[in-house]
Short mmCIF file of C-alpha atoms in Angstrom, two decimals:
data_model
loop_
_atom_site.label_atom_id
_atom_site.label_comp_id
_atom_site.label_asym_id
_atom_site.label_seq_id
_atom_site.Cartn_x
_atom_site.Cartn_y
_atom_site.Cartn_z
CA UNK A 1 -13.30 4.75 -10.84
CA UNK A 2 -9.95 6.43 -11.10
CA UNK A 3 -7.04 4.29 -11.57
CA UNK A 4 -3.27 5.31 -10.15
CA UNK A 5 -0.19 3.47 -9.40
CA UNK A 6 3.09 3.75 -7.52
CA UNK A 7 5.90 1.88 -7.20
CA UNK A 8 9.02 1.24 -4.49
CA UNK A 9 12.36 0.91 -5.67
CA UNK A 10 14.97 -1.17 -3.49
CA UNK A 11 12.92 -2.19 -1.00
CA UNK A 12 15.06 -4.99 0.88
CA UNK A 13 12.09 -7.65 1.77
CA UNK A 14 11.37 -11.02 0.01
CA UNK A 15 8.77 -11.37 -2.35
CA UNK A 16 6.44 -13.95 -0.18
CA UNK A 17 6.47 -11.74 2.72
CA UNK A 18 5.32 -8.83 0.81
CA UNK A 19 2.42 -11.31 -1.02
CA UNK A 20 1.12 -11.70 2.40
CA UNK A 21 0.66 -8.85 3.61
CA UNK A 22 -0.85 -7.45 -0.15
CA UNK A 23 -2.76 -10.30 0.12
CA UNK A 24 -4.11 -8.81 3.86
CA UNK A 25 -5.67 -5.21 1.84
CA UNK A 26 -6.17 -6.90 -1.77
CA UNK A 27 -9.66 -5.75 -2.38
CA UNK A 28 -10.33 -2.76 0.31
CA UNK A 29 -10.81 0.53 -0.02
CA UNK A 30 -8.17 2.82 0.89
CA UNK A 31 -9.11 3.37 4.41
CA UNK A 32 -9.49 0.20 5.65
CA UNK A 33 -6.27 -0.72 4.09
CA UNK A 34 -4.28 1.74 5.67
CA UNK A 35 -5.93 0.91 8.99
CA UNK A 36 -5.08 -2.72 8.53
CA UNK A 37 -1.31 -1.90 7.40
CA UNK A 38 -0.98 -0.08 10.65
CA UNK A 39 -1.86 -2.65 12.86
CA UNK A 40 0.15 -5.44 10.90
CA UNK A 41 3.08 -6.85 12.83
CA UNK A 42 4.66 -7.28 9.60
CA UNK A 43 7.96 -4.64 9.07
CA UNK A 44 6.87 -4.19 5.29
CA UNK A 45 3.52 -3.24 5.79
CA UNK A 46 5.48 0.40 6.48
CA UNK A 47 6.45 0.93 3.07
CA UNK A 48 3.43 -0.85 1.49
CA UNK A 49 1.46 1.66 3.31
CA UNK A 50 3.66 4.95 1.83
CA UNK A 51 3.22 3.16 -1.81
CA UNK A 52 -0.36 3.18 -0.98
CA UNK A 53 -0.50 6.40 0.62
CA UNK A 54 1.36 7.70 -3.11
CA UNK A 55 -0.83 6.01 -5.21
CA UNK A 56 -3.77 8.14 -3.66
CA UNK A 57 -1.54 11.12 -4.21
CA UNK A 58 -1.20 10.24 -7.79
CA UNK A 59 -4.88 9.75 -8.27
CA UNK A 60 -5.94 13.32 -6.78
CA UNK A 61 -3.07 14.58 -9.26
CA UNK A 62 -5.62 13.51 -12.13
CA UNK A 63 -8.07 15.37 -13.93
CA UNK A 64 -11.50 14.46 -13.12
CA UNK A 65 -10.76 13.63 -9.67
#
């Protein structure tokens, strides 16, 4: 399994509401996760889902993809 990360710099959100929703797509694959984000009432789940959306980017930027 490839591995990738991203990160998000200044986002303006407190740490607990972030937890929850990461808690909502903590062990899905990246489909369902997106598809959950985008029916989350929570504001953050918007950025968590571009993070997401650029971790997949980095992965596919990886040899042996």
């Amino acid at each position: 399994m490839i591995q990738a990360e991203a990160t998000a710099k200044s986002v303006r959100t407190s740490a607990q509401k972030a937890g929850l929703v990461m808690d909502l797509i903590r062990g899905k694959g990246v489909n369902q996760a997106l598809a959950t984000l985008q029916f989350t009432r929570k504001i953050i789940a918007r950025e968590i889902a571009k993070v997401l959306r650029s971790a997949v980017a980095n992965a596919q930027q990886k040899e042996g993809f």
